[in-house]
Structures are given as structure tokens and as C-alpha cells.
Amino acid sequence: MHDRPGAAFAVVVVVVVFVAVNSFLYFGYYSPTTTASTPAPTEATIRTSGNTSVEPATAATPVTALDKAAEAGISETTQTRGAIIDDFNNDGNPDIFLPRHNEKTAHLYTNNDSGHFTEIAQGTFALSDRHGCDAADVNGDGLKDIFCSTGAHGASIPKRNELWVQQPDRTFVDQAEQYGFFDPFSRGRLNTFINADGDNRPDLFIANDAERYDGLPTPNQLFTNQGGTGFRSAPGFGLEREMYYGGLTGNNPSVADLDKDGWQDLLVATRSGLLVYHNEKGNGFTEVAASVGLGLETPVDVTLADLNGDDWPDLIEVLSNELRVFLNTNGTFSSAFSTMRRPLPSYAVSVAAGAVKGNDRPDIYVLRGDDKDANPPDQVYLNNGNGTDFTHMSSIPSTNKGQAEFVAPIDYDGNGLTDFLVLNGAETGAEPEPGPVQLIAFFPASP
């Protein structure tokens, strides 16, 4: 401990450092540039959170952004409905499943280890009213399988969900009915795999839209994995609520152990607000958004990432005209950053996080769209290392074609800098306009 004169001196030093750091961040934020970097942290940036001692971020790399979709072999103009980034052939490289929607065939692209993608299983994923999709090894054979919830044309006709089980020869067979996912009448919208009951086998949460032509109930559903041979509806877990998802498209619910009790929790963005379901040790879920400091707004999209290096998942959310960050302290969230006094990410539709600078502090990609005729430029916010302030990076190679729909992180070329798959084929208006698939890649900037 310091004596009182030493403490007074320390206060003066902290104030001087605080003013200097914030002046630097202010002028850095409003100075346009085609490349971006974050200053290497000094001792002044070391802090202690409520969780644990937080070390400075590793040195950041100045970067520039390029659209590499054509070079990577995934460029096309199409309507889209989210995407899955996962390793489907177990070669250690991220692959891409592009579900598409409105009776279109899905595409599965595998990465050849040099950043180029090749479509496989062509013609397998037949025409379907496909909505949200997610991947997991449902039968424990070491191969990733794909689940897609499907719509029912406003509940006007029967439908069937899809479970594409990967075979040893890397082909896929739809076995939804055999696994208990036939579900002909629910209006499937979003979904995510989650270990709900603690048996280390993936269970499945399906968010069904409550709006139906016939007015019948279509609640959300949880299906628990029965030893890898099938799934069983589990209404006793408390997730079967009637919810509205409106124009939400590829933004699936988020899964993480928010309070580090060893059990996965669930976050669901709905048209009436953010729901946070705490896992009661495999016995059910309790909605706790208000008690953990969340759920006061109605976000368009949310994602989770450790923004300050304390090994706790923090929350990033976008409203239509605001980006907000909430830091996690022992399972409780507090507001740490907002763009309300900065250049606003107007018309935000989707958000993703990844370390574009190559250090261990994720940055934020905000995908922007509009319900009129424009598709405004996307925005990237560079993390200052503590998750409390972000620098706006300019010159992201955006497109004004189509309508922004979904963004997801992917280091497609293995260079240690996170890239982003960007989809612009949202179905808005009476005559949806297809949009380009982009791969916004980050590289070290030239000296």
C-alpha cells in the first residue's frame, strides 16, 4: 500500500495519463484513414476488472481491407439467409455453408487450405423455404451435420425441417424425420445448437415465429439429444414461448456460459427485446435479462466476444442507429461504450466480432442496410484493448447493390487476421433484389 503523499502523486499521474489517452483516442477517431492500427498498450492501460487481472493487449498490426470474394471462389449475386462458418471436412480450415432462401439450392464451400473455396455436394441441398441453419455433430461420429429450420409460407401449408447428416464419405443425407425434427406446422425462423442438459451432446433450440395466418400457436422449442440417435421435444425446460422475429434473418441466437457456472446459457433477440435464458444446471432455463443488466433495448442483432481480455463473454448489440457494448463482470453486464455521441451506424442490421488487427482483442464489424433504395457503407470499430472505446476504421470495401443481410467472422486465409463473410441478399420489399456475396479480408498495411 502507498502512504498518503504517494497516493496523491499517483492520482495526479492517473489524471494526466487519462487526459492524454482520451485526447489521442478522440483525434484518432475523427481522423479518416484508409488503414488502421491500435497503439501498443502501456502500463497505464493495465487495469483490474471485477473478474481478474487484465493484461494489456498484444501489439496490433496496422491493416487494410479488401474484398476477396472473387479470388476466393465464392463471388455471386443472390438472395441470402445467413450462413454457417465451420470445419465440415476436419482439415482445420473454416468452410462455408450458404443456405439461401425462397426455394433456392444451398451451397457448401470447402476451404482448400490456401484461402480458395470449392463447392462440394452440388445438388444435395434441394430447393426449400430455408431459414436459420446451424451445425453440430449430432450423432457423435466426429463429422459436422447441418440443421435448417424451414418456413411454412405463413403457416398456410405443411413443411419439414432439414437435418443433413454427414456420411463417412462426406456426402449428406436429410434425416430430419428419423431424428424427430419433422415438425410440419411450426414457422421455423432461427435456431442454435446448445448443450442444455449437460450430457455433452448437442441439443437444439428452434425459434419459431408466432405470426400465423390461422392464429394457431407456434412456440419456440427445445429438442434434447437422445444419445445421438434422435431428439425429443423438451417443453419442461421453459423455452416454449410465443415470440415474434419479424425481419430478423440469419442472426441466430447466441450461446455462452455467461456466469461461468459450467452450463451454457442462451441469448435470443426478438422483436420485443433481448431475452437472456440462464441454464439452471440442466434442469431448465430462467429468463434473467433484467437482473443481469440487459434487455432494456430491442436490438436488431447481438453477438458475444471477450473484448477486454478478462476471459468473460461480453455483449455487443446493434440497434437500428446505435452500437452498444456491455462488459461482463462475474455474470452481470454494464454499459461500457455507445456510438450515440460518435458517427452512428445508422441502418445497422447485423453485427460480428473478430480481431482484424491480429491481437487478442476482438474488433466489431457493423453491417448496414436500408429499407429504401440504398445499401450504405459498412463500418468497422477497432478495439482500444479494454472494450471501453473504439476507433472507427474508414474505407471498408462495401457495396451499394442489394440489401445488407448478414455478417460472420472467418479467417479464411489463416493469416491470423479475422475476415468477414458479408451477405447482401436480404429479402425486403415486394420484389427482393439479390445482392453480392462479399469476403472482406484484412491484411497488414503497406509501410
Short mmCIF file of C-alpha atoms in Angstrom, two decimals:
data_model
loop_
_atom_site.label_atom_id
_atom_site.label_comp_id
_atom_site.label_asym_id
_atom_site.label_seq_id
_atom_site.Cartn_x
_atom_site.Cartn_y
_atom_site.Cartn_z
CA MET A 1 0.00 0.00 0.00
CA HIS A 2 1.16 3.60 -0.68
CA ASP A 3 1.31 6.28 2.02
CA ARG A 4 -0.85 9.40 1.60
CA PRO A 5 1.74 11.62 -0.25
CA GLY A 6 2.42 8.74 -2.67
CA ALA A 7 -1.28 8.25 -3.22
CA ALA A 8 -1.75 11.93 -4.07
CA PHE A 9 1.11 11.71 -6.57
CA ALA A 10 -0.46 8.59 -8.11
CA VAL A 11 -3.78 10.38 -8.54
CA VAL A 12 -2.06 13.22 -10.42
CA VAL A 13 -0.26 10.73 -12.69
CA VAL A 14 -3.51 8.84 -13.42
CA VAL A 15 -5.33 12.09 -14.31
CA VAL A 16 -2.54 13.19 -16.67
CA VAL A 17 -2.45 9.78 -18.36
CA PHE A 18 -6.25 9.69 -18.63
CA VAL A 19 -6.40 13.11 -20.35
CA ALA A 20 -3.56 12.21 -22.71
CA VAL A 21 -5.03 8.84 -23.69
CA ASN A 22 -8.53 10.20 -24.26
CA SER A 23 -7.20 13.13 -26.34
CA PHE A 24 -5.34 10.65 -28.52
CA LEU A 25 -8.41 8.45 -28.96
CA TYR A 26 -10.64 11.46 -29.74
CA PHE A 27 -8.46 12.84 -32.52
CA GLY A 28 -7.67 9.34 -33.81
CA TYR A 29 -11.36 8.56 -34.04
CA TYR A 30 -12.27 11.57 -36.16
CA SER A 31 -9.24 11.44 -38.49
CA PRO A 32 -10.14 9.50 -41.67
CA THR A 33 -7.62 6.94 -42.87
CA THR A 34 -7.50 4.04 -45.29
CA THR A 35 -5.63 1.83 -42.84
CA ALA A 36 -5.90 1.44 -39.11
CA SER A 37 -3.91 0.36 -36.12
CA THR A 38 -4.23 0.45 -32.36
CA PRO A 39 -1.33 1.81 -30.27
CA ALA A 40 0.62 -0.74 -28.28
CA PRO A 41 -0.67 -0.65 -24.69
CA THR A 42 1.48 0.84 -21.98
CA GLU A 43 1.50 0.22 -18.25
CA ALA A 44 -1.20 2.88 -17.98
CA THR A 45 -3.66 0.61 -19.85
CA ILE A 46 -3.29 -2.29 -17.41
CA ARG A 47 -6.35 -2.48 -15.22
CA THR A 48 -8.05 -4.86 -12.86
CA SER A 49 -11.63 -5.82 -13.59
CA GLY A 50 -14.12 -7.31 -11.18
CA ASN A 51 -13.25 -10.72 -12.59
CA THR A 52 -9.49 -10.96 -12.75
CA SER A 53 -6.30 -9.07 -13.54
CA VAL A 54 -6.37 -7.96 -17.17
CA GLU A 55 -3.09 -7.77 -19.05
CA PRO A 56 -2.52 -5.32 -21.92
CA ALA A 57 -3.46 -6.47 -25.40
CA THR A 58 -0.67 -7.76 -27.57
CA ALA A 59 0.70 -5.40 -30.21
CA ALA A 60 -1.73 -4.60 -33.02
CA THR A 61 -0.93 -4.74 -36.73
CA PRO A 62 -1.85 -1.78 -38.99
CA VAL A 63 -4.29 -3.24 -41.52
CA THR A 64 -6.11 -2.58 -44.75
CA ALA A 65 -9.31 -4.22 -46.02
CA LEU A 66 -10.03 -5.77 -49.43
CA ASP A 67 -12.97 -7.70 -50.92
CA LYS A 68 -11.56 -11.14 -51.84
CA ALA A 69 -14.80 -12.96 -52.71
CA ALA A 70 -13.98 -13.37 -56.42
CA GLU A 71 -10.41 -14.52 -55.76
CA ALA A 72 -11.64 -16.96 -53.10
CA GLY A 73 -14.21 -18.52 -55.44
CA ILE A 74 -17.42 -17.55 -53.62
CA SER A 75 -18.49 -14.46 -55.55
CA GLU A 76 -22.10 -14.49 -56.69
CA THR A 77 -25.19 -12.29 -56.63
CA THR A 78 -28.08 -13.98 -54.87
CA GLN A 79 -30.71 -13.78 -52.17
CA THR A 80 -29.35 -14.98 -48.84
CA ARG A 81 -30.48 -16.17 -45.43
CA GLY A 82 -27.45 -16.24 -43.14
CA ALA A 83 -24.52 -18.66 -43.31
CA ILE A 84 -22.61 -21.24 -41.25
CA ILE A 85 -18.86 -20.95 -40.78
CA ASP A 86 -17.44 -24.30 -39.61
CA ASP A 87 -14.91 -27.01 -40.46
CA PHE A 88 -17.01 -29.61 -42.28
CA ASN A 89 -14.19 -31.83 -43.58
CA ASN A 90 -11.96 -31.80 -40.48
CA ASP A 91 -8.93 -30.31 -42.21
CA GLY A 92 -8.57 -27.41 -39.77
CA ASN A 93 -9.81 -24.75 -42.22
CA PRO A 94 -13.10 -22.82 -42.00
CA ASP A 95 -15.68 -23.82 -44.62
CA ILE A 96 -18.88 -22.00 -45.61
CA PHE A 97 -22.47 -23.26 -45.84
CA LEU A 98 -24.66 -20.74 -47.66
CA PRO A 99 -28.29 -21.82 -47.08
CA ARG A 100 -30.08 -19.23 -49.24
CA HIS A 101 -33.85 -18.90 -49.15
CA ASN A 102 -37.01 -18.65 -51.21
CA GLU A 103 -36.79 -22.08 -52.81
CA LYS A 104 -33.09 -21.87 -53.77
CA THR A 105 -30.46 -24.60 -53.58
CA ALA A 106 -27.92 -24.22 -50.76
CA HIS A 107 -24.17 -24.17 -51.40
CA LEU A 108 -21.43 -25.85 -49.32
CA TYR A 109 -17.93 -24.49 -49.94
CA THR A 110 -14.80 -26.18 -48.55
CA ASN A 111 -11.54 -24.31 -47.99
CA ASN A 112 -8.51 -25.79 -49.75
CA ASP A 113 -6.03 -24.52 -47.10
CA SER A 114 -4.87 -21.59 -49.23
CA GLY A 115 -7.94 -19.38 -48.97
CA HIS A 116 -9.76 -20.68 -52.04
CA PHE A 117 -13.16 -22.39 -51.79
CA THR A 118 -14.63 -25.22 -53.86
CA GLU A 119 -18.31 -26.13 -53.86
CA ILE A 120 -18.98 -29.76 -52.91
CA ALA A 121 -22.16 -31.83 -52.63
CA GLN A 122 -23.66 -29.89 -55.52
CA GLY A 123 -27.38 -30.53 -55.91
CA THR A 124 -27.67 -32.20 -52.50
CA PHE A 125 -29.32 -29.37 -50.59
CA ALA A 126 -32.52 -29.21 -52.58
CA LEU A 127 -34.89 -26.29 -53.08
CA SER A 128 -36.51 -25.31 -49.78
CA ASP A 129 -38.07 -22.44 -47.83
CA ARG A 130 -34.90 -22.45 -45.73
CA HIS A 131 -34.45 -20.02 -42.83
CA GLY A 132 -31.89 -20.25 -39.98
CA CYS A 133 -29.25 -23.02 -40.08
CA ASP A 134 -26.61 -24.26 -37.63
CA ALA A 135 -24.05 -27.09 -37.49
CA ALA A 136 -23.02 -29.67 -34.87
CA ASP A 137 -22.02 -33.32 -34.61
CA VAL A 138 -25.43 -34.69 -33.67
CA ASN A 139 -24.56 -38.41 -33.68
CA GLY A 140 -21.04 -38.32 -32.24
CA ASP A 141 -19.22 -39.67 -35.31
CA GLY A 142 -16.79 -36.75 -35.46
CA LEU A 143 -18.42 -35.16 -38.53
CA LYS A 144 -20.41 -31.92 -38.54
CA ASP A 145 -24.07 -32.15 -39.51
CA ILE A 146 -26.38 -29.31 -40.61
CA PHE A 147 -29.84 -28.41 -39.30
CA CYS A 148 -32.07 -25.88 -41.09
CA SER A 149 -35.45 -24.72 -39.86
CA THR A 150 -37.91 -24.02 -42.66
CA GLY A 151 -40.95 -21.82 -43.02
CA ALA A 152 -44.47 -22.84 -43.86
CA HIS A 153 -45.49 -19.96 -46.13
CA GLY A 154 -47.20 -18.14 -43.28
CA ALA A 155 -48.42 -21.46 -41.87
CA SER A 156 -50.54 -21.96 -44.97
CA ILE A 157 -49.04 -25.35 -45.89
CA PRO A 158 -47.25 -28.21 -44.09
CA LYS A 159 -43.46 -28.14 -44.24
CA ARG A 160 -40.49 -30.11 -42.93
CA ASN A 161 -37.29 -29.05 -41.23
CA GLU A 162 -33.97 -30.43 -42.52
CA LEU A 163 -31.22 -32.36 -40.74
CA TRP A 164 -28.39 -33.08 -43.14
CA VAL A 165 -26.35 -35.84 -41.51
CA GLN A 166 -22.82 -36.14 -42.90
CA GLN A 167 -21.84 -39.62 -44.00
CA PRO A 168 -18.32 -41.15 -43.77
CA ASP A 169 -17.80 -40.45 -47.50
CA ARG A 170 -18.52 -36.72 -46.86
CA THR A 171 -21.93 -36.81 -48.53
CA PHE A 172 -25.04 -35.51 -46.72
CA VAL A 173 -28.41 -37.21 -46.22
CA ASP A 174 -31.52 -35.47 -44.88
CA GLN A 175 -32.62 -37.49 -41.82
CA ALA A 176 -34.86 -34.93 -40.10
CA GLU A 177 -37.78 -37.32 -39.79
CA GLN A 178 -35.65 -40.15 -38.35
CA TYR A 179 -34.22 -37.80 -35.71
CA GLY A 180 -37.59 -36.35 -34.69
CA PHE A 181 -37.48 -32.97 -36.47
CA PHE A 182 -40.28 -33.44 -38.99
CA ASP A 183 -42.41 -30.70 -37.31
CA PRO A 184 -44.75 -29.95 -40.26
CA PHE A 185 -46.64 -26.92 -38.91
CA SER A 186 -44.26 -24.63 -36.95
CA ARG A 187 -43.00 -21.45 -38.63
CA GLY A 188 -39.25 -22.03 -38.22
CA ARG A 189 -37.09 -18.91 -38.22
CA LEU A 190 -33.83 -19.14 -36.22
CA ASN A 191 -32.05 -21.89 -34.32
CA THR A 192 -28.88 -22.84 -32.49
CA PHE A 193 -27.29 -25.94 -31.01
CA ILE A 194 -26.73 -25.77 -27.25
CA ASN A 195 -25.70 -28.23 -24.54
CA ALA A 196 -28.83 -27.71 -22.47
CA ASP A 197 -28.78 -30.79 -20.23
CA GLY A 198 -25.05 -31.20 -19.64
CA ASP A 199 -24.55 -34.57 -21.34
CA ASN A 200 -22.05 -33.10 -23.85
CA ARG A 201 -24.30 -33.93 -26.80
CA PRO A 202 -25.71 -31.02 -28.82
CA ASP A 203 -29.34 -30.18 -28.11
CA LEU A 204 -31.28 -27.85 -30.39
CA PHE A 205 -33.23 -24.64 -29.75
CA ILE A 206 -35.62 -23.59 -32.53
CA ALA A 207 -37.11 -20.08 -32.58
CA ASN A 208 -40.49 -20.26 -34.34
CA ASP A 209 -42.28 -17.11 -35.44
CA ALA A 210 -45.64 -16.60 -33.72
CA GLU A 211 -47.27 -14.77 -36.63
CA ARG A 212 -49.58 -17.19 -38.49
CA TYR A 213 -52.43 -16.80 -40.93
CA ASP A 214 -54.53 -19.27 -38.94
CA GLY A 215 -53.79 -17.81 -35.49
CA LEU A 216 -52.68 -21.16 -34.04
CA PRO A 217 -49.78 -21.23 -31.52
CA THR A 218 -46.22 -21.72 -32.76
CA PRO A 219 -43.99 -21.54 -29.67
CA ASN A 220 -40.21 -21.80 -29.55
CA GLN A 221 -38.99 -25.34 -28.95
CA LEU A 222 -36.07 -27.14 -27.33
CA PHE A 223 -35.15 -30.63 -28.52
CA THR A 224 -32.79 -32.71 -26.38
CA ASN A 225 -30.37 -35.18 -27.95
CA GLN A 226 -31.17 -38.80 -27.08
CA GLY A 227 -27.75 -40.44 -27.17
CA GLY A 228 -27.03 -39.38 -30.74
CA THR A 229 -29.84 -41.47 -32.22
CA GLY A 230 -32.71 -38.98 -32.09
CA PHE A 231 -34.14 -35.85 -30.50
CA ARG A 232 -37.09 -35.37 -28.14
CA SER A 233 -39.16 -32.23 -27.55
CA ALA A 234 -38.43 -30.86 -24.06
CA PRO A 235 -41.14 -28.36 -23.03
CA GLY A 236 -40.16 -28.76 -19.36
CA PHE A 237 -37.06 -26.60 -19.90
CA GLY A 238 -39.16 -23.41 -20.03
CA LEU A 239 -38.24 -22.15 -23.51
CA GLU A 240 -41.60 -22.68 -25.23
CA ARG A 241 -42.74 -19.09 -25.58
CA GLU A 242 -44.63 -17.36 -28.36
CA MET A 243 -42.29 -14.78 -29.90
CA TYR A 244 -42.12 -12.56 -32.98
CA TYR A 245 -38.96 -12.31 -35.07
CA GLY A 246 -40.22 -10.19 -37.96
CA GLY A 247 -37.45 -9.30 -40.42
CA LEU A 248 -34.66 -11.00 -38.43
CA THR A 249 -32.93 -13.31 -40.88
CA GLY A 250 -29.59 -15.04 -40.40
CA ASN A 251 -28.96 -13.74 -36.88
CA ASN A 252 -29.25 -16.95 -34.87
CA PRO A 253 -29.45 -16.93 -31.03
CA SER A 254 -26.13 -16.80 -29.14
CA VAL A 255 -24.82 -19.45 -26.74
CA ALA A 256 -22.22 -18.98 -23.98
CA ASP A 257 -21.60 -19.68 -20.29
CA LEU A 258 -22.31 -16.11 -19.18
CA ASP A 259 -21.61 -16.61 -15.46
CA LYS A 260 -19.00 -19.41 -15.65
CA ASP A 261 -21.06 -21.91 -13.69
CA GLY A 262 -20.22 -24.64 -16.23
CA TRP A 263 -23.59 -24.53 -18.05
CA GLN A 264 -24.40 -22.95 -21.41
CA ASP A 265 -26.84 -20.03 -21.40
CA LEU A 266 -28.91 -18.68 -24.30
CA LEU A 267 -29.50 -15.18 -25.71
CA VAL A 268 -32.38 -14.60 -28.13
CA ALA A 269 -33.01 -11.29 -29.94
CA THR A 270 -36.73 -10.83 -30.62
CA ARG A 271 -38.89 -8.00 -31.90
CA SER A 272 -39.98 -7.30 -28.31
CA GLY A 273 -36.50 -7.25 -26.78
CA LEU A 274 -33.47 -9.33 -25.85
CA LEU A 275 -34.13 -12.48 -23.84
CA VAL A 276 -31.37 -13.96 -21.66
CA TYR A 277 -32.02 -17.52 -20.50
CA HIS A 278 -29.90 -18.77 -17.60
CA ASN A 279 -29.31 -22.53 -17.58
CA GLU A 280 -30.33 -23.92 -14.19
CA LYS A 281 -27.75 -26.71 -14.19
CA GLY A 282 -29.58 -28.74 -16.83
CA ASN A 283 -32.97 -28.56 -15.09
CA GLY A 284 -34.45 -25.76 -17.17
CA PHE A 285 -33.95 -22.12 -18.13
CA THR A 286 -34.88 -18.88 -16.34
CA GLU A 287 -35.20 -15.57 -18.20
CA VAL A 288 -32.83 -13.14 -16.39
CA ALA A 289 -32.17 -10.25 -18.81
CA ALA A 290 -33.22 -7.50 -16.41
CA SER A 291 -31.40 -8.94 -13.41
CA VAL A 292 -28.07 -9.17 -15.28
CA GLY A 293 -28.28 -5.63 -16.66
CA LEU A 294 -29.58 -6.40 -20.16
CA GLY A 295 -32.84 -6.37 -22.10
CA LEU A 296 -33.58 -2.65 -21.75
CA GLU A 297 -33.48 -2.12 -25.51
CA THR A 298 -34.71 -4.01 -28.55
CA PRO A 299 -31.58 -4.84 -30.53
CA VAL A 300 -31.56 -5.77 -34.19
CA ASP A 301 -28.70 -8.20 -33.59
CA VAL A 302 -26.30 -9.25 -30.82
CA THR A 303 -23.07 -11.20 -30.54
CA LEU A 304 -20.68 -12.22 -27.75
CA ALA A 305 -16.90 -11.74 -27.51
CA ASP A 306 -14.26 -11.21 -24.83
CA LEU A 307 -13.50 -7.56 -25.59
CA ASN A 308 -11.23 -6.72 -22.66
CA GLY A 309 -9.18 -9.88 -22.21
CA ASP A 310 -10.60 -11.00 -18.86
CA ASP A 311 -11.88 -14.31 -20.28
CA TRP A 312 -15.57 -13.43 -19.76
CA PRO A 313 -18.02 -13.12 -22.70
CA ASP A 314 -19.09 -9.50 -23.25
CA LEU A 315 -22.15 -8.40 -25.21
CA ILE A 316 -22.20 -6.39 -28.42
CA GLU A 317 -25.56 -5.23 -29.72
CA VAL A 318 -26.76 -3.04 -32.56
CA LEU A 319 -29.96 -1.08 -32.66
CA SER A 320 -31.02 0.45 -35.95
CA ASN A 321 -28.97 3.58 -35.18
CA GLU A 322 -26.60 2.64 -32.36
CA LEU A 323 -23.78 0.26 -31.46
CA ARG A 324 -23.54 -0.66 -27.77
CA VAL A 325 -21.05 -2.68 -25.72
CA PHE A 326 -21.74 -4.24 -22.33
CA LEU A 327 -18.82 -5.66 -20.34
CA ASN A 328 -19.37 -8.78 -18.25
CA THR A 329 -18.30 -8.72 -14.59
CA ASN A 330 -18.96 -12.04 -12.87
CA GLY A 331 -22.12 -12.61 -14.91
CA THR A 332 -23.53 -9.08 -14.63
CA PHE A 333 -23.33 -6.64 -17.54
CA SER A 334 -22.69 -2.89 -17.51
CA SER A 335 -22.67 -0.39 -20.36
CA ALA A 336 -19.11 0.42 -21.48
CA PHE A 337 -19.42 2.00 -24.92
CA SER A 338 -22.02 3.57 -27.19
CA THR A 339 -21.87 5.37 -30.54
CA MET A 340 -24.61 7.84 -29.62
CA ARG A 341 -22.02 10.63 -29.48
CA ARG A 342 -19.96 9.29 -32.36
CA PRO A 343 -20.69 8.70 -36.05
CA LEU A 344 -23.73 6.48 -35.80
CA PRO A 345 -24.00 3.08 -37.54
CA SER A 346 -27.40 4.06 -38.97
CA TYR A 347 -29.45 1.28 -40.52
CA ALA A 348 -27.48 -1.46 -38.71
CA VAL A 349 -28.83 -4.94 -39.50
CA SER A 350 -26.15 -7.38 -38.28
CA VAL A 351 -23.00 -7.38 -36.13
CA ALA A 352 -19.96 -9.63 -35.75
CA ALA A 353 -16.69 -9.55 -33.81
CA GLY A 354 -13.14 -10.62 -34.63
CA ALA A 355 -9.55 -9.50 -34.18
CA VAL A 356 -8.84 -7.81 -37.50
CA LYS A 357 -5.57 -6.37 -36.13
CA GLY A 358 -4.16 -9.76 -35.21
CA ASN A 359 -4.01 -9.18 -31.47
CA ASP A 360 -6.20 -10.79 -28.81
CA ARG A 361 -8.87 -8.07 -28.56
CA PRO A 362 -11.83 -8.50 -30.92
CA ASP A 363 -12.95 -5.60 -33.07
CA ILE A 364 -16.50 -5.01 -34.31
CA TYR A 365 -17.99 -5.18 -37.83
CA VAL A 366 -21.37 -3.44 -38.26
CA LEU A 367 -23.30 -4.39 -41.39
CA ARG A 368 -25.56 -1.58 -42.54
CA GLY A 369 -28.64 -1.72 -44.75
CA ASP A 370 -31.69 0.33 -45.55
CA ASP A 371 -35.35 -0.30 -46.27
CA LYS A 372 -35.31 2.08 -49.24
CA ASP A 373 -33.06 2.01 -52.26
CA ALA A 374 -29.62 2.44 -50.67
CA ASN A 375 -27.16 -0.02 -49.16
CA PRO A 376 -24.88 2.30 -47.11
CA PRO A 377 -21.21 1.54 -46.37
CA ASP A 378 -20.42 -0.89 -43.56
CA GLN A 379 -18.43 0.19 -40.51
CA VAL A 380 -15.58 -1.39 -38.54
CA TYR A 381 -14.80 -0.29 -34.99
CA LEU A 382 -11.30 -1.04 -33.72
CA ASN A 383 -10.97 -2.03 -30.06
CA ASN A 384 -8.69 0.12 -27.90
CA GLY A 385 -7.81 -3.01 -25.90
CA ASN A 386 -10.15 -2.55 -22.95
CA GLY A 387 -13.52 -2.77 -24.68
CA THR A 388 -14.36 0.75 -23.50
CA ASP A 389 -13.56 2.77 -26.60
CA PHE A 390 -13.34 2.03 -30.31
CA THR A 391 -11.81 3.79 -33.29
CA HIS A 392 -13.82 3.98 -36.49
CA MET A 393 -11.93 2.46 -39.44
CA SER A 394 -12.78 4.02 -42.80
CA SER A 395 -12.53 2.66 -46.33
CA ILE A 396 -14.25 -0.71 -45.87
CA PRO A 397 -14.93 -2.05 -49.40
CA SER A 398 -18.72 -2.03 -49.19
CA THR A 399 -21.31 -2.40 -51.93
CA ASN A 400 -24.40 -0.37 -52.77
CA LYS A 401 -26.03 -3.33 -54.51
CA GLY A 402 -28.76 -5.43 -52.96
CA GLN A 403 -29.72 -5.16 -49.29
CA ALA A 404 -27.43 -5.93 -46.36
CA GLU A 405 -28.44 -9.14 -44.57
CA PHE A 406 -25.76 -10.94 -42.50
CA VAL A 407 -22.11 -10.82 -41.42
CA ALA A 408 -19.96 -13.53 -39.80
CA PRO A 409 -16.26 -13.74 -38.81
CA ILE A 410 -13.89 -16.08 -40.68
CA ASP A 411 -10.08 -16.16 -41.01
CA TYR A 412 -10.34 -17.65 -44.48
CA ASP A 413 -6.63 -17.48 -45.36
CA GLY A 414 -5.13 -18.36 -41.97
CA ASN A 415 -3.08 -15.16 -41.68
CA GLY A 416 -4.20 -14.54 -38.10
CA LEU A 417 -6.36 -11.52 -39.01
CA THR A 418 -10.11 -12.05 -38.80
CA ASP A 419 -12.02 -11.55 -42.05
CA PHE A 420 -15.79 -11.29 -42.53
CA LEU A 421 -18.28 -13.02 -44.81
CA VAL A 422 -20.80 -10.34 -45.78
CA LEU A 423 -24.16 -11.13 -47.39
CA ASN A 424 -26.28 -8.54 -49.19
CA GLY A 425 -29.27 -10.53 -50.42
CA ALA A 426 -31.88 -9.68 -47.77
CA GLU A 427 -35.48 -10.11 -48.82
CA THR A 428 -37.00 -6.69 -48.29
CA GLY A 429 -39.94 -5.20 -50.11
CA ALA A 430 -42.37 -6.78 -52.53
CA GLU A 431 -39.65 -7.58 -55.07
CA PRO A 432 -36.44 -8.57 -53.23
CA GLU A 433 -33.23 -7.65 -55.02
CA PRO A 434 -30.36 -10.17 -54.94
CA GLY A 435 -27.06 -8.84 -53.65
CA PRO A 436 -23.37 -9.76 -53.86
CA VAL A 437 -21.60 -12.17 -51.53
CA GLN A 438 -18.52 -10.40 -50.15
CA LEU A 439 -15.42 -11.60 -48.32
CA ILE A 440 -13.98 -8.56 -46.54
CA ALA A 441 -10.41 -9.61 -45.79
CA PHE A 442 -7.80 -7.84 -43.68
CA PHE A 443 -4.08 -7.70 -44.44
CA PRO A 444 -1.06 -5.91 -42.96
CA ALA A 445 -0.94 -2.40 -44.40
CA SER A 446 1.98 -1.43 -46.61
CA PRO A 447 4.58 0.70 -44.78
#
